[in-house]
Amino acid sequence: MLAYFASLDPMALLRACPGGIAQGLIWGIMALGVYFTFRILDIADLSVDGSFATGGAVSIMLILAGWDPLLTLIIAFIAGMIAGYITGLLHTKLGIPAILAGILTQISLYSINLNIMGKANQAINVGKINLIFTSNIDHLGRTIIVTAFCCLVLVALSYCYLGTEHGCAFRATGNNGAMSRALGINTDRMKVIGLALSNGIVALSGGMLAQYQGFADVNMGRGAIVIGLAAVIIGEVIGELILGKRMNYFFRLLFAILGGVIYYLVYVFVLWLKFPANDMKLLTAIVVAVFLGVPYIRKMSKSSFRHAGNMAKKEGGKD
Amino acid sequence: MLDVQHISKTFNAGTINEKKAVIDLSLHLNPGDFVTVIGGNGAGKSTLLNAIAGTWPVDSGRIVIDDVDVTALPDFKRAPLIGRVFQDPMLGTAPDMWLEENLALALRRGQSRGLKWGIKKEERELFREKLATLGLGLEDRMTTKVGLLSGGQRQAVTLLMASLKQPKLLLLDEHTAALDPATAAKVLELSDQIVTENNLTTLMITHNMKDAIAIGNRLIMMHQGRIILDIAGDEKKNLTVKNLLDKFSAKAGVEEETDSVLLS
């Protein structure tokens, strides 16, 4: 036990933090995309696992072809939008349940990503290319600042959008479809737009992460939806704690990104504790299950049959 | 204003559950008509309303609203013409959105929605004014999530939303059925007030014969997918529940006595 604690190096943790923050911010952008579908449209969109890797693949392959790294991110965004658009069509035009439509897109993107990259993994020469989003320790500070700025811009843009007529109709679609249609909103089209936008943002963050780590991998998106959900939920819990009822959409979106950062700092910390990296996805899933389950359990503990039974027994004892 | 021509709708056609919900039904409403619709369970009242609203396409026939043939249009494309209040108070409003956001959505019913701000300042004034007319104190709760309001309040808000942008046709689908008697009476009174003030052409389904007689200028009764009674003007004014039931029995036949029990 003592040997275990002695083997932990506090400085190593400190050194790992900036990288954790940078990755957390990038995953936070992914969480922003997940927020659009999961929280606003009320759809758990599994296509993001595929579109995240698509973003990375597109960005890396275009950089290898000599494109400007920033420009590749725009193409990654568009590629993600197309993926989301397909999910939307599968869901609205073919009547496939949203969750299954997402799985179909995700699995087809696996093949498409392999086709884009030609093999399972493609790396760029990070030393030779001028990358904005880089894990190069000399420029890590800049990476964090630029990524944080991108996050702020995205949050501000999303917040403004949600306040527009179109954005209000988008929120209404997820909140009450019957009402939305009665008020003339084409809910199917709204869902398609939302899924496209969400996957575009996810692919953008996939592209950023690929540049950050210097390679794209066909498996880089595996479990991305769970990490995105974890970030959204962690952000919500912490946001509620700090702001309570003052949580407006700006803070909701901001805290989704902060949720990503917190997730990654915890990730770094747990790895520092020498938790096996192979088990991290299991841990993430457990965290998400607990955070999703606790509000439900809490509600049920107040009104459950067992509770009613216990109360009845107590009452019976009095007579 | 509304012209329904020979529409039919069969559900689960060709299966053991086949149900001819509406059969060769025609109905014409003049501008300003306030028509109440009564009938037993399964008479086809809601089917008629959903057909007009465009929840699904009809099997045959034609529907014209304000000279626009809407037969081929889905519900959201008919929205510019139609205001709707559902039976379920939860269906008419977006629970997680603010009261003023709900009203702003309703004010833009049937319009194209662009990237302008969702609510304008002067609109808030309008909403405050309109909410005050409901007499429920909601004008001070504009930034409350609608989900926190009671069923009656939500139904009153839905009513306001349906009329905020003047519809050519207002559809009320048993909109007081899920409310307690006192609240139902209040919402019904509001409906009458809003319809009269705006001179709206209205089709209202109800299970309550007294309401159906007391309100509106015309009453139709449906039975087995058809309109069997159509009473307007002075004849409606002098109507009582008793002679309505008599008329129903005479039309539907004595063997349908059980249905009249359902109605009263």
GROMACS .gro file of C-alpha atoms in nm, chain A residues 160-161 163-166 168-169 171-172 175-176 178-179 181-186 252, chain B residues 75-76 79 90-96 101 105 108-110 113-118:
model
   42
  160CYS     CA    1  -2.775   3.304  -3.034
  161TYR     CA    2  -2.917   3.044  -3.271
  163GLY     CA    3  -3.280   3.240  -2.939
  164THR     CA    4  -3.385   3.290  -3.301
  165GLU     CA    5  -3.720   3.199  -3.451
  166HIS     CA    6  -3.561   2.895  -3.611
  168CYS     CA    7  -3.709   2.831  -3.090
  169ALA     CA    8  -3.883   2.606  -3.342
  171ARG     CA    9  -3.631   2.351  -2.929
  172ALA     CA   10  -4.009   2.317  -2.959
  175ASN     CA   11  -4.011   1.942  -2.650
  176ASN     CA   12  -4.353   1.885  -2.805
  178ALA     CA   13  -4.762   1.761  -3.178
  179MET     CA   14  -4.773   2.125  -3.076
  181ARG     CA   15  -4.671   2.068  -3.611
  182ALA     CA   16  -4.995   2.240  -3.509
  183LEU     CA   17  -4.797   2.566  -3.515
  184GLY     CA   18  -4.666   2.495  -3.863
  185ILE     CA   19  -4.321   2.361  -3.779
  186ASN     CA   20  -4.194   2.086  -4.007
  252ARG     CA   21  -2.607   2.504  -2.017
  394ASP     CA   22  -5.079   1.913  -4.070
  395PHE     CA   23  -4.790   2.159  -4.046
  398ALA     CA   24  -5.118   2.543  -3.976
  409MET     CA   25  -5.010   1.854  -2.217
  410LEU     CA   26  -5.023   1.845  -2.597
  411GLY     CA   27  -5.085   2.211  -2.667
  412THR     CA   28  -4.779   2.368  -2.508
  413ALA     CA   29  -4.404   2.307  -2.485
  414PRO     CA   30  -4.349   2.231  -2.115
  415ASP     CA   31  -3.978   2.313  -2.093
  420GLU     CA   32  -4.159   3.157  -2.576
  424LEU     CA   33  -4.403   3.034  -3.130
  427ARG     CA   34  -4.556   3.281  -3.584
  428ARG     CA   35  -4.792   2.995  -3.659
  429GLY     CA   36  -4.759   2.899  -4.023
  432ARG     CA   37  -3.905   3.096  -3.930
  433GLY     CA   38  -3.571   3.256  -3.998
  434LEU     CA   39  -3.278   3.383  -3.796
  435LYS     CA   40  -3.451   3.686  -3.650
  436TRP     CA   41  -3.487   3.690  -3.273
  437GLY     CA   42  -3.755   3.453  -3.148
   0.00000   0.00000   0.00000
